[in-house]
Amino acid sequence: MTADPRPSGAPRPARDVPVPEGFDMGEHLSGLGAVLAGPANVIMQLSWPGVGYGVMNSRVHDGSAMLHPVKRARTTFGYIAVAMLGTDEERTAFRRAVNGQHAQVVSGPDEPVEYRAMDPRLQTWVAACLYYGTRDVLARLHGPMDEARADALYAHCARFGTTLQMPAEAWPETREAFDSYWEESLAEVSIDPPVAAYLMRLTTLQNLPRLARGAASFNVFVTTGFLPPLFREQLGVAWSPAEQLRFDRLMRRLGRVERACPAWVRTLPFTLLLADLRRRIRRGKPLV
């Protein structure tokens, strides 16, 4: 057993970044936004080669988006639900379940890049993408928020990483520090042709039944709209000023619709997934 490097009696590092008292993450979750922007966020996460090849070549076939898209979606959105709304105990249970899967995701000797799904550095990048996407969706649908709420949202979103292996101290201390981290991290964005082809199969819904593929053109449009320019370039997809105007107009309209809905409707996908997770915990069923 490895010796604990901390001095005797020293407190353990905090698992999470402190969040201002009274902040309610439920008020800042958009089920509609998550569904619309989710595919773009996956592209952003997988744009780091270690994440892209790790997901594409994962040996955990029952978690494959190509082979089991419904289960993969449930696990992904369930993770967001428990990370943002779950208790410490629920997040610990989910972490243990995911660790069992992630421990199997390591690069083989013939792969073009080395990766390890348990790598905190890769998980920090994934968490950063999820926060970036959360912030972007809220701004596009509902406009900017005040500084205090923006700071609280940022602190809470560290749980995208700390719910897994990312230590709290790896999360940039402020939103300004995050912006610097983000710009520096863009230097590692590189989507190789095999990963690009894999991502485009997902974006065009080739992993879904034929009937569902009728929504492929809309999904490509919305997904491209949520991608920052660098990621569009890496993926090789075109985007015109006219498409940007159409996308912005669509987001404003959807934002008005969402604001007219009761709060429970706006967060319904997440509350249902969290309820399912709690049911699975009670019954001792697999969480992922």
Coordinates of C-alpha atoms in Angstrom, one line a residue:
M1 CA 0.0 0.0 0.0
T2 CA 1.3 3.4 -0.9
A3 CA 2.0 5.7 2.0
D4 CA -0.1 8.8 2.4
P5 CA 2.1 11.7 1.6
R6 CA 0.2 14.1 3.8
P7 CA 1.6 15.0 7.2
S8 CA 0.0 13.1 10.0
G9 CA -3.4 14.7 11.0
A10 CA -3.4 17.0 7.9
P11 CA -6.9 17.4 6.5
R12 CA -7.7 15.8 3.1
P13 CA -8.0 18.2 0.2
A14 CA -11.5 19.3 -0.5
R15 CA -13.2 17.2 -3.2
D16 CA -15.2 20.2 -4.6
V17 CA -14.7 23.8 -5.3
P18 CA -16.7 25.9 -2.8
V19 CA -20.0 27.3 -4.2
P20 CA -21.7 30.4 -2.7
E21 CA -24.5 29.5 -0.3
G22 CA -27.9 29.7 -1.8
F23 CA -26.9 29.0 -5.4
D24 CA -29.4 26.7 -7.1
M25 CA -27.9 24.9 -10.1
G26 CA -31.4 23.7 -11.0
E27 CA -32.2 27.3 -12.1
H28 CA -29.4 27.2 -14.6
L29 CA -30.0 23.8 -16.3
S30 CA -31.6 23.7 -19.7
G31 CA -32.8 20.3 -20.9
L32 CA -33.5 21.7 -24.3
G33 CA -30.1 23.3 -24.5
A34 CA -28.4 20.1 -23.4
V35 CA -30.1 18.1 -26.1
L36 CA -29.3 20.6 -28.8
A37 CA -25.7 21.4 -27.8
G38 CA -24.7 18.0 -26.6
P39 CA -23.4 16.7 -29.9
A40 CA -21.2 19.8 -30.4
N41 CA -19.8 19.3 -26.9
V42 CA -18.9 15.7 -27.6
I43 CA -16.9 17.0 -30.7
M44 CA -15.1 19.5 -28.5
Q45 CA -14.2 17.0 -25.9
L46 CA -13.0 14.5 -28.5
S47 CA -10.9 17.1 -30.3
W48 CA -8.0 16.3 -27.9
P49 CA -6.5 13.2 -29.4
G50 CA -6.2 11.4 -26.1
V51 CA -10.0 11.7 -25.6
G52 CA -10.9 11.2 -29.2
Y53 CA -9.0 7.9 -29.7
G54 CA -9.9 6.8 -26.2
V55 CA -13.6 7.0 -26.9
M56 CA -13.4 5.8 -30.5
N57 CA -11.3 2.8 -29.7
S58 CA -12.7 2.0 -26.2
R59 CA -12.8 -1.7 -25.3
V60 CA -15.9 -1.1 -23.3
H61 CA -18.3 -1.9 -26.1
D62 CA -21.5 -1.8 -24.0
G63 CA -20.8 2.0 -23.6
S64 CA -20.2 2.6 -27.3
A65 CA -22.3 5.4 -28.8
M66 CA -22.1 3.6 -32.2
L67 CA -23.3 0.2 -30.8
H68 CA -25.5 1.3 -27.9
P69 CA -26.6 4.9 -28.5
V70 CA -29.5 5.0 -26.1
K71 CA -27.4 3.5 -23.2
R72 CA -24.6 5.9 -24.0
A73 CA -26.9 8.9 -24.0
R74 CA -28.5 7.8 -20.7
T75 CA -25.0 7.4 -19.1
T76 CA -23.8 10.8 -20.4
F77 CA -26.8 12.8 -19.5
G78 CA -27.1 10.9 -16.2
Y79 CA -23.6 11.9 -15.4
I80 CA -24.4 15.5 -16.0
A81 CA -27.5 15.2 -13.8
V82 CA -25.7 13.6 -10.9
A83 CA -22.7 15.9 -11.1
M84 CA -24.9 19.0 -11.1
L85 CA -27.8 18.0 -8.9
G86 CA -26.8 14.8 -7.0
T87 CA -25.7 14.5 -3.4
D88 CA -22.1 13.7 -2.4
E89 CA -23.1 10.1 -1.8
E90 CA -24.8 9.8 -5.2
R91 CA -21.8 11.3 -6.9
T92 CA -19.5 8.9 -5.1
A93 CA -21.5 6.0 -6.2
F94 CA -21.5 7.2 -9.8
R95 CA -17.8 7.8 -9.7
R96 CA -17.1 4.2 -8.6
A97 CA -19.3 2.9 -11.4
V98 CA -17.6 5.0 -14.0
N99 CA -14.2 4.2 -12.7
G100 CA -14.8 0.5 -13.4
Q101 CA -15.4 1.4 -17.1
H102 CA -12.7 4.0 -17.4
A103 CA -10.0 1.7 -15.9
Q104 CA -10.4 -0.4 -19.0
V105 CA -9.9 2.5 -21.4
V106 CA -6.1 2.6 -22.1
S107 CA -4.2 2.9 -25.4
G108 CA -2.8 -0.2 -27.0
P109 CA 0.8 -0.5 -28.3
D110 CA -0.2 0.1 -32.0
E111 CA -2.4 3.2 -31.4
P112 CA -1.2 6.6 -32.7
V113 CA -1.6 8.4 -29.4
E114 CA -1.3 7.3 -25.7
Y115 CA -4.3 7.8 -23.5
R116 CA -5.8 6.7 -20.2
A117 CA -9.4 7.5 -19.4
M118 CA -8.5 7.9 -15.7
D119 CA -6.0 10.7 -16.5
P120 CA -7.1 13.8 -14.5
R121 CA -5.6 16.1 -17.2
L122 CA -7.9 14.7 -19.9
Q123 CA -10.8 14.8 -17.5
T124 CA -10.1 18.5 -16.8
W125 CA -10.4 19.2 -20.5
V126 CA -13.7 17.3 -20.7
A127 CA -15.0 19.2 -17.7
A128 CA -13.8 22.5 -19.3
C129 CA -15.8 21.7 -22.4
L130 CA -18.9 20.9 -20.4
Y131 CA -18.7 24.2 -18.6
Y132 CA -17.9 26.1 -21.8
G133 CA -21.0 24.5 -23.3
T134 CA -23.2 25.2 -20.3
R135 CA -22.2 28.9 -20.3
D136 CA -22.6 29.1 -24.1
V137 CA -26.1 27.5 -24.1
L138 CA -27.4 29.8 -21.4
A139 CA -26.0 32.9 -23.0
R140 CA -27.5 32.0 -26.4
L141 CA -30.9 31.0 -25.1
H142 CA -31.3 33.6 -22.3
G143 CA -28.6 36.2 -22.6
P144 CA -25.8 37.1 -20.2
M145 CA -26.1 36.6 -16.4
D146 CA -24.8 39.0 -13.7
E147 CA -21.3 38.6 -12.4
A148 CA -22.2 37.0 -9.0
R149 CA -24.3 34.3 -10.6
A150 CA -21.7 33.7 -13.3
D151 CA -19.0 33.2 -10.7
A152 CA -21.3 30.8 -8.7
L153 CA -22.1 28.8 -11.9
Y154 CA -18.5 28.5 -12.7
A155 CA -17.6 27.2 -9.2
H156 CA -20.4 24.7 -9.3
C157 CA -19.4 23.4 -12.8
A158 CA -16.1 22.3 -11.4
R159 CA -18.1 19.2 -10.4
F160 CA -18.0 18.1 -14.0
G161 CA -14.5 17.1 -13.2
T162 CA -14.4 16.6 -9.5
T163 CA -17.2 14.0 -9.7
L164 CA -14.5 11.9 -11.4
Q165 CA -10.7 12.1 -10.9
M166 CA -10.0 15.8 -11.4
P167 CA -8.7 17.4 -8.2
A168 CA -10.4 20.6 -7.2
E169 CA -7.1 22.5 -7.4
A170 CA -6.9 21.7 -11.1
W171 CA -10.0 23.8 -11.8
P172 CA -8.8 27.4 -12.8
E173 CA -9.4 29.6 -9.8
T174 CA -11.5 32.3 -11.6
R175 CA -13.4 32.7 -14.8
E176 CA -10.6 34.8 -16.1
A177 CA -8.1 32.1 -15.3
F178 CA -10.5 29.6 -17.1
D179 CA -10.4 31.8 -20.2
S180 CA -6.6 31.7 -20.2
Y181 CA -6.7 27.9 -19.7
W182 CA -9.1 27.5 -22.5
E183 CA -7.0 29.5 -25.0
E184 CA -3.9 27.6 -24.0
S185 CA -5.8 24.3 -24.3
L186 CA -6.9 25.1 -27.9
A187 CA -3.3 24.5 -29.0
E188 CA -3.9 20.7 -28.3
V189 CA -7.0 20.5 -30.5
S190 CA -6.3 18.2 -33.3
I191 CA -8.9 16.0 -35.0
D192 CA -7.3 13.3 -37.1
P193 CA -9.2 12.0 -40.1
P194 CA -10.3 8.7 -38.4
V195 CA -11.7 10.7 -35.4
A196 CA -13.3 13.2 -37.7
A197 CA -15.0 10.4 -39.7
Y198 CA -16.2 8.8 -36.4
L199 CA -17.6 12.2 -35.2
M200 CA -19.4 12.8 -38.5
R201 CA -21.1 9.4 -38.3
L202 CA -22.4 10.4 -34.9
T203 CA -23.4 13.9 -36.1
T204 CA -25.3 12.5 -39.1
L205 CA -27.0 10.1 -36.7
Q206 CA -25.6 7.0 -38.5
N207 CA -25.7 5.2 -35.1
L208 CA -29.5 5.6 -34.8
P209 CA -32.4 3.7 -36.5
R210 CA -33.1 4.7 -40.1
L211 CA -36.3 6.6 -39.1
A212 CA -34.4 8.9 -36.7
R213 CA -31.9 9.8 -39.4
G214 CA -34.5 12.1 -40.9
A215 CA -33.3 14.7 -38.3
A216 CA -29.7 14.5 -39.4
S217 CA -29.6 17.7 -41.4
F218 CA -31.1 19.7 -38.5
N219 CA -28.6 18.0 -36.1
V220 CA -25.7 18.9 -38.4
F221 CA -26.9 22.5 -38.6
V222 CA -27.4 23.0 -34.8
T223 CA -24.2 21.1 -34.0
T224 CA -22.1 23.2 -36.3
G225 CA -23.7 26.3 -34.9
F226 CA -22.6 25.5 -31.4
L227 CA -19.0 24.7 -32.5
P228 CA -16.4 27.5 -32.1
P229 CA -14.6 28.2 -35.4
L230 CA -11.5 26.3 -34.6
F231 CA -13.5 23.1 -34.1
R232 CA -15.4 23.6 -37.3
E233 CA -12.2 23.9 -39.2
Q234 CA -10.7 20.8 -37.6
L235 CA -13.8 18.8 -38.4
G236 CA -13.9 20.2 -42.0
V237 CA -17.5 21.6 -41.9
A238 CA -18.5 24.9 -43.6
W239 CA -20.4 27.7 -41.9
S240 CA -21.7 30.9 -43.6
P241 CA -22.7 34.3 -42.2
A242 CA -26.3 33.5 -43.3
E243 CA -26.3 30.2 -41.4
Q244 CA -25.0 32.1 -38.3
L245 CA -27.9 34.5 -38.5
R246 CA -30.4 31.7 -38.9
F247 CA -28.8 29.9 -36.0
D248 CA -28.9 32.9 -33.7
R249 CA -32.5 33.6 -34.6
L250 CA -33.5 30.0 -33.8
M251 CA -31.7 30.2 -30.4
R252 CA -33.5 33.4 -29.5
R253 CA -36.9 31.9 -30.3
L254 CA -36.2 28.7 -28.4
G255 CA -35.0 30.8 -25.5
R256 CA -38.4 32.6 -25.4
V257 CA -40.2 29.2 -25.5
E258 CA -38.1 27.8 -22.7
R259 CA -38.6 30.9 -20.5
A260 CA -42.3 30.5 -20.9
C261 CA -42.1 26.9 -19.5
P262 CA -42.3 26.1 -15.8
A263 CA -39.0 25.4 -14.1
W264 CA -39.8 21.7 -13.7
V265 CA -40.3 21.4 -17.5
R266 CA -36.9 23.1 -18.2
T267 CA -35.0 20.6 -16.0
L268 CA -37.2 17.5 -16.6
P269 CA -34.6 15.4 -18.5
F270 CA -32.2 15.8 -15.6
T271 CA -34.6 15.2 -12.8
L272 CA -35.9 12.1 -14.6
L273 CA -32.4 10.8 -15.0
L274 CA -31.5 11.5 -11.4
A275 CA -34.6 9.7 -10.3
D276 CA -33.6 6.7 -12.4
L277 CA -30.1 6.8 -10.8
R278 CA -31.6 6.8 -7.3
R279 CA -33.9 3.9 -8.2
R280 CA -30.8 2.0 -9.5
I281 CA -28.9 2.7 -6.3
R282 CA -31.8 1.5 -4.1
R283 CA -32.2 -1.7 -6.1
G284 CA -28.5 -2.4 -6.4
K285 CA -28.6 -2.2 -10.2
P286 CA -25.6 -1.1 -12.4
L287 CA -25.4 2.7 -12.7
V288 CA -23.6 2.8 -16.1

